[in-house]
Each structure stands twice: as C-alpha cells, then as structure tokens.
mmCIF file of C-alpha atoms and ligand atoms in Angstrom:
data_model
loop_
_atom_site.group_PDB
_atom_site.id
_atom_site.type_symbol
_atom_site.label_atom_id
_atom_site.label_comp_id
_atom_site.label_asym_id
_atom_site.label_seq_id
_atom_site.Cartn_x
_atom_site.Cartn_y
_atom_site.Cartn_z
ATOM 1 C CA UNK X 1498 -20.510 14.229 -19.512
ATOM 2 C CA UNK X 1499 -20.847 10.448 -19.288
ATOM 3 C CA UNK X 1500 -20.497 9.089 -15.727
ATOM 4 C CA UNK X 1501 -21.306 5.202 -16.472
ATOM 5 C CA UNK X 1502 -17.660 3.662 -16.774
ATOM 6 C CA UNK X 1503 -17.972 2.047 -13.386
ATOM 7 C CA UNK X 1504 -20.591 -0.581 -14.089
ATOM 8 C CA UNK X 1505 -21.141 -3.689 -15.453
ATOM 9 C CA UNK X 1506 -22.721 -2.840 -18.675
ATOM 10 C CA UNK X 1507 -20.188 -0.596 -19.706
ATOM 11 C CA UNK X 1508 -17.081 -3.130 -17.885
ATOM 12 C CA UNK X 1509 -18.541 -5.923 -20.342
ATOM 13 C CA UNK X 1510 -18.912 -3.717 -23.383
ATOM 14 C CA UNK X 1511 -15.978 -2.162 -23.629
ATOM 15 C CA UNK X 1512 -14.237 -5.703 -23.189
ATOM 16 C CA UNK X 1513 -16.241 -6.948 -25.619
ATOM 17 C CA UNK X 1514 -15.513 -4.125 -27.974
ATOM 18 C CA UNK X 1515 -12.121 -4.002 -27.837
ATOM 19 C CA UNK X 1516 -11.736 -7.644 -27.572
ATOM 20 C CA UNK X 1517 -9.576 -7.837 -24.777
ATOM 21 C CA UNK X 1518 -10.433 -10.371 -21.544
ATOM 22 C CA UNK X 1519 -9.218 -9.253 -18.029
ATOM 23 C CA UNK X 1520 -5.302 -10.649 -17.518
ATOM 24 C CA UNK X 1521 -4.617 -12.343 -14.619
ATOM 25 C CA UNK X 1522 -1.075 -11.651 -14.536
ATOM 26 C CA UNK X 1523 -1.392 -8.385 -14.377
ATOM 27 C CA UNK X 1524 -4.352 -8.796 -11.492
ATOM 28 C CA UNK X 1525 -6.782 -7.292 -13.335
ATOM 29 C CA UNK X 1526 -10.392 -7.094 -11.417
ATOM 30 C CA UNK X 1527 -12.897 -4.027 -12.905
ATOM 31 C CA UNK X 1528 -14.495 -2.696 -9.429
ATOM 32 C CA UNK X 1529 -18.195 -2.336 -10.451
ATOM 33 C CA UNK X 1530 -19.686 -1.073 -7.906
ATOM 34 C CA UNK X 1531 -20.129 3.026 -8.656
ATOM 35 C CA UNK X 1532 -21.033 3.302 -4.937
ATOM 36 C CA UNK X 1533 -17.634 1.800 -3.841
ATOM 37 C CA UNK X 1534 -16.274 3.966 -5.908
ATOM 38 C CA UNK X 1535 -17.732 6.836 -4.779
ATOM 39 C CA UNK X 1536 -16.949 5.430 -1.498
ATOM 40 C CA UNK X 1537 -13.076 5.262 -1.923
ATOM 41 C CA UNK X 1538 -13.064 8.903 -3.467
ATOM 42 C CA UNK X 1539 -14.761 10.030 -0.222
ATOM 43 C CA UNK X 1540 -12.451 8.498 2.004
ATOM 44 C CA UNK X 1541 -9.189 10.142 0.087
ATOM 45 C CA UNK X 1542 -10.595 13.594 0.655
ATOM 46 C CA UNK X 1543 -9.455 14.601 -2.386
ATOM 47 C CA UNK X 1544 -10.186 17.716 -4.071
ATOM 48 C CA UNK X 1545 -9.181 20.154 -6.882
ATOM 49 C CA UNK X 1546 -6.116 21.374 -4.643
ATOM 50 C CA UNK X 1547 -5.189 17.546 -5.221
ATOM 51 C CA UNK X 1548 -2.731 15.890 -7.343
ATOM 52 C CA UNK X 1549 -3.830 12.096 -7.452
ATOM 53 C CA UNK X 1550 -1.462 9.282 -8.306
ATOM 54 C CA UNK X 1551 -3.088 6.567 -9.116
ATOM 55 C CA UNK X 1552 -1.400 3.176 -9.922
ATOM 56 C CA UNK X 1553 -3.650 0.662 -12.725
ATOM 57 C CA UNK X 1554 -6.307 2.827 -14.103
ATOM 58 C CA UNK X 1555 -7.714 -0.418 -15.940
ATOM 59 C CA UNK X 1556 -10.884 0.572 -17.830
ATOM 60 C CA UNK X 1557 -11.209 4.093 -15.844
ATOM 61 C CA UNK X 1558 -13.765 3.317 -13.396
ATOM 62 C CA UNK X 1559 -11.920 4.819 -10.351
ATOM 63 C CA UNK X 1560 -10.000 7.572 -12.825
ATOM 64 C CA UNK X 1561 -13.572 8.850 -13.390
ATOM 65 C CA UNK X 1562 -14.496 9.677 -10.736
ATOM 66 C CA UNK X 1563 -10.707 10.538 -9.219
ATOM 67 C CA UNK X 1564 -11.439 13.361 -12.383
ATOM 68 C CA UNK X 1565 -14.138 14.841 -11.283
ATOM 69 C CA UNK X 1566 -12.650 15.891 -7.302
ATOM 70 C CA UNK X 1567 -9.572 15.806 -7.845
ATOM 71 C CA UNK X 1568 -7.660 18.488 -9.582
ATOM 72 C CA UNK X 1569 -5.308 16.107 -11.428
ATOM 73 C CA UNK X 1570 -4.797 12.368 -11.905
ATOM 74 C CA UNK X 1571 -1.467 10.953 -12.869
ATOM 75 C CA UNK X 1572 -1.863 7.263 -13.551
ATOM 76 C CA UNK X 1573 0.418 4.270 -14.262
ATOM 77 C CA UNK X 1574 -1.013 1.710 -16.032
ATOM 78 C CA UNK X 1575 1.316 -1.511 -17.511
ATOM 79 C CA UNK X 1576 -0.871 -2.801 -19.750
ATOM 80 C CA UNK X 1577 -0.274 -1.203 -23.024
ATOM 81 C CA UNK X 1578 -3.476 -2.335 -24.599
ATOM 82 C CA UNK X 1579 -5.521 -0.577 -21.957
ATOM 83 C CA UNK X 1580 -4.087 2.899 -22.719
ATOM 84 C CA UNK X 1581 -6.084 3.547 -25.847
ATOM 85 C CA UNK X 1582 -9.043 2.611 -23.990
ATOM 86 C CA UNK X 1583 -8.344 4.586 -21.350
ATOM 87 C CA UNK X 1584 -7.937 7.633 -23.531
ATOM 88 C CA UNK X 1585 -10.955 7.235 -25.000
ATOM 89 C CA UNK X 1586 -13.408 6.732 -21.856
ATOM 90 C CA UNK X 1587 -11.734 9.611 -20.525
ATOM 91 C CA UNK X 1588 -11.634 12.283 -23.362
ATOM 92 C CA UNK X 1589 -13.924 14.242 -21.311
ATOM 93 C CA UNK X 1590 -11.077 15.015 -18.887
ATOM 94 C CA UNK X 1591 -8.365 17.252 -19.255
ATOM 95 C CA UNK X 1592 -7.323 16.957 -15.830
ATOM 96 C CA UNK X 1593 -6.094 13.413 -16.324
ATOM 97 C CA UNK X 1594 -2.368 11.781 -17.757
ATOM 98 C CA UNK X 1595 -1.257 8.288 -17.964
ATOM 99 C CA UNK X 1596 2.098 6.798 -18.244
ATOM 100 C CA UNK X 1597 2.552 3.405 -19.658
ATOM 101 C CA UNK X 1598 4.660 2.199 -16.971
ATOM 102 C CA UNK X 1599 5.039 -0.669 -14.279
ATOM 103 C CA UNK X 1600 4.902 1.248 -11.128
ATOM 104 C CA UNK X 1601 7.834 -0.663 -9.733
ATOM 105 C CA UNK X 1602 10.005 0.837 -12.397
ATOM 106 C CA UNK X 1603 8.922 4.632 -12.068
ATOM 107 C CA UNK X 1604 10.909 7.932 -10.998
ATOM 108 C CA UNK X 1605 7.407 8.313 -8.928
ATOM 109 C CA UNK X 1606 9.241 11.078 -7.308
ATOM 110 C CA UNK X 1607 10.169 13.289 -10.457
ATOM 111 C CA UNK X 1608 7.021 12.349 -12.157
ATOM 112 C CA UNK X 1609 5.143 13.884 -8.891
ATOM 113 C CA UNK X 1610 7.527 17.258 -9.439
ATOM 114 C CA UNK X 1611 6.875 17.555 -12.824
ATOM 115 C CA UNK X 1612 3.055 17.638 -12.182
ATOM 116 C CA UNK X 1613 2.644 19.271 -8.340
ATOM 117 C CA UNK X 1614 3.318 23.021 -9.026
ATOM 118 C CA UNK X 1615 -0.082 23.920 -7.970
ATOM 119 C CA UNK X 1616 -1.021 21.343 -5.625
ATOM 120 C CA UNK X 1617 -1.142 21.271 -2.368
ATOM 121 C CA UNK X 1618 -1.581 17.381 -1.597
ATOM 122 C CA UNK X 1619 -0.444 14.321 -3.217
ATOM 123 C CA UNK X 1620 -2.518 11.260 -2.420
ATOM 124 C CA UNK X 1621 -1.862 7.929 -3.909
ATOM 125 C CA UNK X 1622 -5.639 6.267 -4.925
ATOM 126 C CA UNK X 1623 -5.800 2.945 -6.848
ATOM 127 C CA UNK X 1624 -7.815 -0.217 -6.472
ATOM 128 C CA UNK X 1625 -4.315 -2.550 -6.226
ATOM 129 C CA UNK X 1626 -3.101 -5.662 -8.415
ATOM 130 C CA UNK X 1627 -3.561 -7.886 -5.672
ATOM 131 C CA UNK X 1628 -0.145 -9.828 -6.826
ATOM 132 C CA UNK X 1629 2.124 -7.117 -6.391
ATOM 133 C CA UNK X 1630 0.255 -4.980 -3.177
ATOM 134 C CA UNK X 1631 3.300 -5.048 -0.334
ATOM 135 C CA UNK X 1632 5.835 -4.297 -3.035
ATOM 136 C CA UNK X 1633 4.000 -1.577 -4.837
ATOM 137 C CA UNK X 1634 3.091 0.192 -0.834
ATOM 138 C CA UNK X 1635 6.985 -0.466 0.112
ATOM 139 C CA UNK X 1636 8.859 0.801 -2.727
ATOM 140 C CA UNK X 1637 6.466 3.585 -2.936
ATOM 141 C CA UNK X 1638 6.640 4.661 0.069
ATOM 142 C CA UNK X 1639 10.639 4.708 -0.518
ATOM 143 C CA UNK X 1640 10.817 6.469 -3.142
ATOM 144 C CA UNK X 1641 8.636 9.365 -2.116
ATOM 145 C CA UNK X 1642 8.111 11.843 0.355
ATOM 146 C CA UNK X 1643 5.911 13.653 -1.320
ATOM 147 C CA UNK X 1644 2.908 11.341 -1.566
ATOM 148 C CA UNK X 1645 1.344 11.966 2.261
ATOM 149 C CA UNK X 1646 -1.917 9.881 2.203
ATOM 150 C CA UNK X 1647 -2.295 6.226 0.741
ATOM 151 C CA UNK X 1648 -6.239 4.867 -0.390
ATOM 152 C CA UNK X 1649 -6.015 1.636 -1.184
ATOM 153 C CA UNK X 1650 -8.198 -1.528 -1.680
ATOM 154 C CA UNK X 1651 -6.081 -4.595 -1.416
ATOM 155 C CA UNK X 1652 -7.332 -8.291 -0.395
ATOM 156 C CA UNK X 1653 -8.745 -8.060 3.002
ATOM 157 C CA UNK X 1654 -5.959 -10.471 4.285
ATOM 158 C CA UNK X 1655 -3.695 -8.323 3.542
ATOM 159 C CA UNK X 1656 -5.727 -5.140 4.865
ATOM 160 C CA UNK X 1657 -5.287 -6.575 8.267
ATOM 161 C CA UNK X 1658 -1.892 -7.488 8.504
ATOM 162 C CA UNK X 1659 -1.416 -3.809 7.373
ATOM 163 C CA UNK X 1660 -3.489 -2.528 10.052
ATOM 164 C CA UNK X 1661 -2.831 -4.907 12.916
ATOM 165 C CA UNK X 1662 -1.728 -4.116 16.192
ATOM 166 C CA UNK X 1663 1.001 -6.180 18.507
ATOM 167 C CA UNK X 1664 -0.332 -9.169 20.191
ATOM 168 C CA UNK X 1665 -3.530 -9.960 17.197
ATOM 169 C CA UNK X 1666 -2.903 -12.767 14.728
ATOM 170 C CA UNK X 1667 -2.343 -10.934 11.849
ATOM 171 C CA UNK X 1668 0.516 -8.717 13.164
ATOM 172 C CA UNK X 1669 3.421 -8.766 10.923
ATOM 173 C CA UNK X 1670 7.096 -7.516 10.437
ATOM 174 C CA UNK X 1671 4.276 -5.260 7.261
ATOM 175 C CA UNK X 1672 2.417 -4.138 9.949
ATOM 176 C CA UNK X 1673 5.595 -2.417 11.230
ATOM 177 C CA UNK X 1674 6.948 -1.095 8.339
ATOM 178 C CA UNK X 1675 3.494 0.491 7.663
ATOM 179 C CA UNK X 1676 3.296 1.599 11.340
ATOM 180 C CA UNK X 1677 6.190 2.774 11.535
ATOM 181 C CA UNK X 1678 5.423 5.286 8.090
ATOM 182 C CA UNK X 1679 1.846 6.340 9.457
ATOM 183 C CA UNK X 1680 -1.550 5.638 10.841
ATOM 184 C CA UNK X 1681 -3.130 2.743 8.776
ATOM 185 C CA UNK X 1682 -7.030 1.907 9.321
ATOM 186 C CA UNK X 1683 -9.622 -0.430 7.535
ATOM 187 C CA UNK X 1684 -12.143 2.352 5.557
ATOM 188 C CA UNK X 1685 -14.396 0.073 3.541
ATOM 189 C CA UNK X 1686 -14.905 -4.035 3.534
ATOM 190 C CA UNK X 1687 -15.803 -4.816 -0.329
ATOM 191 C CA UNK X 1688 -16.897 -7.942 -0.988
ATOM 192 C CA UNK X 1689 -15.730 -10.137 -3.955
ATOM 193 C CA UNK X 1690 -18.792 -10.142 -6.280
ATOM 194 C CA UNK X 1691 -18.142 -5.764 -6.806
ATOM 195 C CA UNK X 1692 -15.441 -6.856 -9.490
ATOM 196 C CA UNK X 1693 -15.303 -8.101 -13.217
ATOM 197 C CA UNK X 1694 -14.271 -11.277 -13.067
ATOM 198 C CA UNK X 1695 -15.097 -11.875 -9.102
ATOM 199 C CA UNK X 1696 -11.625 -12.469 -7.151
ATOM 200 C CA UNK X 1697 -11.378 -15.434 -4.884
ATOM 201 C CA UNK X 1698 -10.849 -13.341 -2.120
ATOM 202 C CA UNK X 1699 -12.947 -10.423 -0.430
ATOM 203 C CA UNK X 1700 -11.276 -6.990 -0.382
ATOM 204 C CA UNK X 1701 -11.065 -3.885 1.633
ATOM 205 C CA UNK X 1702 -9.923 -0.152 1.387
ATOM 206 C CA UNK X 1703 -6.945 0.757 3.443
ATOM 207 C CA UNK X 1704 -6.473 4.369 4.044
ATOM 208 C CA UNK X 1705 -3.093 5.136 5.307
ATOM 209 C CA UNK X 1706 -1.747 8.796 6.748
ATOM 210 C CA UNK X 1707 1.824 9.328 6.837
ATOM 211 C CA UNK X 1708 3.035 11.467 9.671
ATOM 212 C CA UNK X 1709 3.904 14.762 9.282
ATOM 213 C CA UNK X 1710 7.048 14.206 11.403
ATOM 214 C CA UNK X 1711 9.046 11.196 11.894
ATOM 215 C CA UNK X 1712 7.705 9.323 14.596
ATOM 216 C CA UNK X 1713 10.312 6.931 15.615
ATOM 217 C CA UNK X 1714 14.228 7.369 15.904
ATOM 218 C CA UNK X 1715 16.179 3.810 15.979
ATOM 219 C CA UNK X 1716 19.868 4.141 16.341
ATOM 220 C CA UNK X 1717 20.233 2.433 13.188
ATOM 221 C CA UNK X 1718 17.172 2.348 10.933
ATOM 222 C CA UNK X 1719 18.779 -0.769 8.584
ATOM 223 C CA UNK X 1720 19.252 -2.714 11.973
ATOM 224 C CA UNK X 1721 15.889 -2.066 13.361
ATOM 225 C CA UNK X 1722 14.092 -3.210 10.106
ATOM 226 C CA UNK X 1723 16.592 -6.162 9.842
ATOM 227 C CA UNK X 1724 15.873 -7.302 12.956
ATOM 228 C CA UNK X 1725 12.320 -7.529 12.651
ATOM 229 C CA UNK X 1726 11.975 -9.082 9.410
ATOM 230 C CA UNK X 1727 14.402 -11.888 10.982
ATOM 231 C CA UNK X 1728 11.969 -12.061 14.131
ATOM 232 C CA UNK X 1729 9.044 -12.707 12.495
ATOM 233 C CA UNK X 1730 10.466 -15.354 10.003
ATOM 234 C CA UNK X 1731 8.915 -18.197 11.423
ATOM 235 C CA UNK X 1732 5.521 -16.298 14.025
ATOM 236 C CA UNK X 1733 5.302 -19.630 15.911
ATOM 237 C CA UNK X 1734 8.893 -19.373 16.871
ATOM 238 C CA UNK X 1735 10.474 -17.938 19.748
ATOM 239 C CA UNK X 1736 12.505 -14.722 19.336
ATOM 240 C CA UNK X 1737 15.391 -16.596 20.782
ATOM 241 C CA UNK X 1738 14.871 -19.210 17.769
ATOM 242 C CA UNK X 1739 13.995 -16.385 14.919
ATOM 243 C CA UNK X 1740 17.364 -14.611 16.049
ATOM 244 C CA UNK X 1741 19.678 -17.827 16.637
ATOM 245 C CA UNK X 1742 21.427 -17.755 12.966
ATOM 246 C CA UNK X 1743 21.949 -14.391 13.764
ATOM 247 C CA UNK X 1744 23.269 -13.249 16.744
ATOM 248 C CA UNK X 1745 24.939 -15.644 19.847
ATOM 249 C CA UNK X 1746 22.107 -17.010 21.833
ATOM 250 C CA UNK X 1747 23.847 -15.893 25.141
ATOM 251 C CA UNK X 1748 23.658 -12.558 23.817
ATOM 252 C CA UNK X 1749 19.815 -12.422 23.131
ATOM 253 C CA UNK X 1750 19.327 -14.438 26.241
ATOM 254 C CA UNK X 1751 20.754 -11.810 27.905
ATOM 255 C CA UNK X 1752 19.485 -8.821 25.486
ATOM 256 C CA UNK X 1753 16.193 -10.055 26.706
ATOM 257 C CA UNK X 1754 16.936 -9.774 30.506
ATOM 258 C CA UNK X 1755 18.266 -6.648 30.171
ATOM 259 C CA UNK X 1756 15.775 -5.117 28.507
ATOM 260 C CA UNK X 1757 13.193 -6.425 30.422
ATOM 261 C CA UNK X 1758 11.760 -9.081 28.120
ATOM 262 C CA UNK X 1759 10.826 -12.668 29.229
ATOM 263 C CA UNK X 1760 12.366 -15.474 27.384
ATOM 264 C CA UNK X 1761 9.981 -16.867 25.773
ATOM 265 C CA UNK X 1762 9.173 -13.457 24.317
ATOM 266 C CA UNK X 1763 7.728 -13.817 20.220
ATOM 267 C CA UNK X 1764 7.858 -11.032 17.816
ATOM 268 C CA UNK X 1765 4.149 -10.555 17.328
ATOM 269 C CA UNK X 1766 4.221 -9.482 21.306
ATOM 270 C CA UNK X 1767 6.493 -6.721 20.186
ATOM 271 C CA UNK X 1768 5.498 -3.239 19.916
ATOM 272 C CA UNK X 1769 7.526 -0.660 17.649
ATOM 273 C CA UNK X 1770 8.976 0.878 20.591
ATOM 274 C CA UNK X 1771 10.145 -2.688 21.724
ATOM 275 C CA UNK X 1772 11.908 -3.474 18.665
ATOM 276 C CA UNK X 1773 13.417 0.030 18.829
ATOM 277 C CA UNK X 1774 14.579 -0.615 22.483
ATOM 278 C CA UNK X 1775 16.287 -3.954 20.862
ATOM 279 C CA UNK X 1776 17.758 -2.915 17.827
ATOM 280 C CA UNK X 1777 19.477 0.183 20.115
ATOM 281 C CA UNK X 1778 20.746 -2.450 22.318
ATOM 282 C CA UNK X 1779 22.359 -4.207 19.635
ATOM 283 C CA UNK X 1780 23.631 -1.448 17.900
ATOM 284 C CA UNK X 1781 25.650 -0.331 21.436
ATOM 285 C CA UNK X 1782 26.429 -3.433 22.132
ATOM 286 C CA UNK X 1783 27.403 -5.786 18.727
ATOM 287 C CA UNK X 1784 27.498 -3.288 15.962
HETATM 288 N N1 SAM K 2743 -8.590 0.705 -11.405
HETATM 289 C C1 SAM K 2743 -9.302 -0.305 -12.154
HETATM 290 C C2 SAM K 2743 -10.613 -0.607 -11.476
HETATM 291 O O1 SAM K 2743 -10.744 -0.241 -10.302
HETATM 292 O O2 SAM K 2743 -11.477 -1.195 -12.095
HETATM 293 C C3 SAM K 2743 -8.465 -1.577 -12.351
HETATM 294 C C4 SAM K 2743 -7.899 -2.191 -11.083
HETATM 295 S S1 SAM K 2743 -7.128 -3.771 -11.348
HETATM 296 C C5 SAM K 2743 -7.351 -4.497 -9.759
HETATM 297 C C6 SAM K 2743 -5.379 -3.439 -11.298
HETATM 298 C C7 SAM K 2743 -4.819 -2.619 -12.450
HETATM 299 O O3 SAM K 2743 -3.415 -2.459 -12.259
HETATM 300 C C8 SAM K 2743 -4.973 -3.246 -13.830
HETATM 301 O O4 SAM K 2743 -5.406 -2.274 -14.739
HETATM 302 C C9 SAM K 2743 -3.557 -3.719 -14.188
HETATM 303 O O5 SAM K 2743 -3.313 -3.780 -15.572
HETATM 304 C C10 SAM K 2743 -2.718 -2.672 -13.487
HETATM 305 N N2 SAM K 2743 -1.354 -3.116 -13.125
HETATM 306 C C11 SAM K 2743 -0.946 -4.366 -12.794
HETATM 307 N N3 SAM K 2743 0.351 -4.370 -12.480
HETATM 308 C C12 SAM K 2743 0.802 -3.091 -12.615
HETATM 309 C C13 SAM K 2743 2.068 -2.472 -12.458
HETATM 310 N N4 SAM K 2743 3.136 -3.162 -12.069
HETATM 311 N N5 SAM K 2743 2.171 -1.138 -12.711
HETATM 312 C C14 SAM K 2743 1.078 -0.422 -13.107
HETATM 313 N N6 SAM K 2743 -0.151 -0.976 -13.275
HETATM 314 C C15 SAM K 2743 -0.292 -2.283 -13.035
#
C-alpha cells in the first residue's frame, strides 16, 4: 500500500497531472512534511475505535495517514475538483468517505450519527483553511456534542489567541469561548516552508479537549457571551468604555465596585469566572 501522498514529489505531480494549481480562496496549503503529519496523528490519539472528521482533505496527505489509525474518516472537502483526486489516492482505503460539502453548511451532527455506531470517539483532525479557522471551530463546536477532541493546525497567531490565558497579549473574547468549551494547548509549531505553496504565516497544531461536564454555569449563557464580545471590542479600552453604548455608565461604575473590580479594570484582565461574576450581576440586576 502506497504511503507517499504527503510529500512534495507526489504534492507537485498530482497537481501537475490533474492540472489543477492550489486556490487561494479556498486556503489551500498541501502540508508536506510526512513527519508533521505523523506528528498531528500522534497527538489526536486516534485509533480504530475512532471515527475521524476531518474538514479539507485536499490531496489526502493527512486522510492517509488519518486511514491507517483511525477506524474511519469522514471528510468534507468544498472543492469539487479535488474529490476525484481524492478518490483515487485513497482507493486503498475502505475506511474512508468524503462529502462534497462546505463545512459551514453541514448537518455535522447527523452526518456523525449516521457513521458512529461502532465508535467510541469522535475527534475532529484537519490541517484548517486558514480564512475560515474561528468560524469553522465555533459553529462546530455548536452544532455538535458529539465531536469531544479538536486537532487542529491553524496560523500560529491564531493558535495563541486560542490558547491564551487572562492578562497575556493575545487573550481574546476566542480565547473564552474556547476556554470556556475545553482545555486548549499548543501541540506542534510548524513552520511555513512544510506546505505547497509556503503560507505567509507560520502555523501550529492546536489540540483542544472538551470537558466531559460543563464547566461553567452563567445565569444567562447569551448574556455572558454578549458581554464579552462587547468588552473586548476595542483591548486598549477600558471596560467602562467597551460597555458605555451598552449599559448606563453609573451602573458599570458601580457593577465594578460591587463586585470588587477597580475602575480602570480591561477585559483581557478578566478571567472566565470574572465575566461570569458580571454577567450574573447584570442579569439580577438589568435583565
Ligand atoms: N488536508 C490537506 C493537507 O493537509 O494537505 C489540505 C489542507 S488545506 C490548508 C485546506 C483544505 O480545506 C483545502 O483542501 C480546501 O479546499 C478545503 N476547504 C476550504 N474551505 C472549506 C470549507 N468551507 N469546507 C470544507 N473544506 C474546505
């Protein structure tokens, strides 16, 4: 069984072949690299008790080798002119389905039903289109409960706002949302050169463990996420200024006392249990 589709040679032949160039609107970068690739299959922990979702199979590189450990791989790939590719670098494997679908569109969740019968785990595994990485994570991760563990490489930017804690630079109202869902942690830094045609922008593998129970309880789950998405609309800014077009500025002034916050307080000083603590307050108090 062939186990070269993750190289250069075969990334440059197959193009050539099938006379197709990587599209940029649909992020396509080939990953290379067969050790990366070996590397982000070892960090998912996948194995034939596995179903695998993965999102942009491209040429197959990752699929492959998803195929071999896993004990099925569902993919979604948009790009219609990929698919007969795909099935043919991957006729080996009958452990293996693609749907021809943007992600953002799919029933993930009765896709994943149709397929899990006999698997214990779903794990989500794909080497991202960088363009659409925080919407394909967030409306995944809304639309399924059955997926427990994300692998993902994304632009390393984006890696650490993912993974950041309160007070670092690249703490974000994404960090939260992705906090909130799990444990999040840097696996792998990949540099720029593993990928046909070379990003502008290094990459890393994010590997993300959603908790078996919910971890946090705000009053009012649409209120807590509201209100930090508005705190963090402009980081520089105060909470008192992120909130002003929102809520009276008496009230947060006093919101702040209460709870034990300083006035000059800014979102990225926030933990989750802070914003929890606020978003109760409001709810009792305004909503
Ligand atoms: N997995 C391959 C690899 O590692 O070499 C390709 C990864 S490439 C970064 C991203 C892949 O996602 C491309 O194959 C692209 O066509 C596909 N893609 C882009 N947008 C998508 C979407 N909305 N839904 C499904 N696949 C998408």
């Amino acid at each position: 069984m062939p186990n070269k589709i993750g190289n250069s040679a075969f990334i440059n032949t197959t193009m050539k072949a099938n006379d197709i160039h990587a599209k940029k609107k649909f992020g396509q970068n080939f990953l290379k690299d067969e050790k990366i690739l070996n590397e982000i299959v070892d960090v998912s922990e996948c194995d034939k008790d596995t179903l695998v979702i993965e999102v942009g199979p491209g040429l197959g590189s990752l699929t492959e080798v998803l195929c071999k450990k896993a004990g099925f791989v569902l993919a979604y790939e948009i790009d219609n002119e990929l698919i007969p590719i795909l099935r043919e670098n991957l006729k080996y494997y009958d452990n293996f389905d693609i749907i021809n679908q943007d992600i953002l569109e799919a029933d993930i969740n009765s896709d994943i039903n149709k397929y899990k019968k006999t698997f214990k785990n779903v794990y989500l595994v794909a080497n991202l289109p960088y363009y659409i990485t925080t919407p394909i994570i967030l409306n995944t991760l809304s639309k399924t409960e059955l997926i427990t563990r994300y692998v993902m490489m994304m632009q390393k930017e984006v890696a650490l706002r993912l993974t950041s804690k309160p007070k670092t630079k690249d703490y974000a109202a994404i960090s939260i949302a992705i906090q909130y869902r799990g444990i999040a942690k840097t696996r792998i830094n990949v540099p720029r050169t593993a990928f046909i045609p070379a990003p502008n922008v290094d990459s890393a593998v994010v590997r993300l463990d959603l908790y078996e129970e919910k971890k946090y309880f705000p009053k009012d789950e649409k209120l807590f996420f509201d209100l930090v998405k508005a705190s963090f609309t402009q980081r520089r800014k105060t909470l008192v200024n992120n909130l002003g077009n929102k809520y009276p500025k008496e009230f947060i002034y006093q919101m702040l006392e209460n709870n034990g916050f300083k006035q000059s307080i800014r979102a990225e000083e926030l933990s989750i249990d802070d914003f929890i603590k606020l978003s109760d307050y409001i709810k009792e108090k305004l909503v």
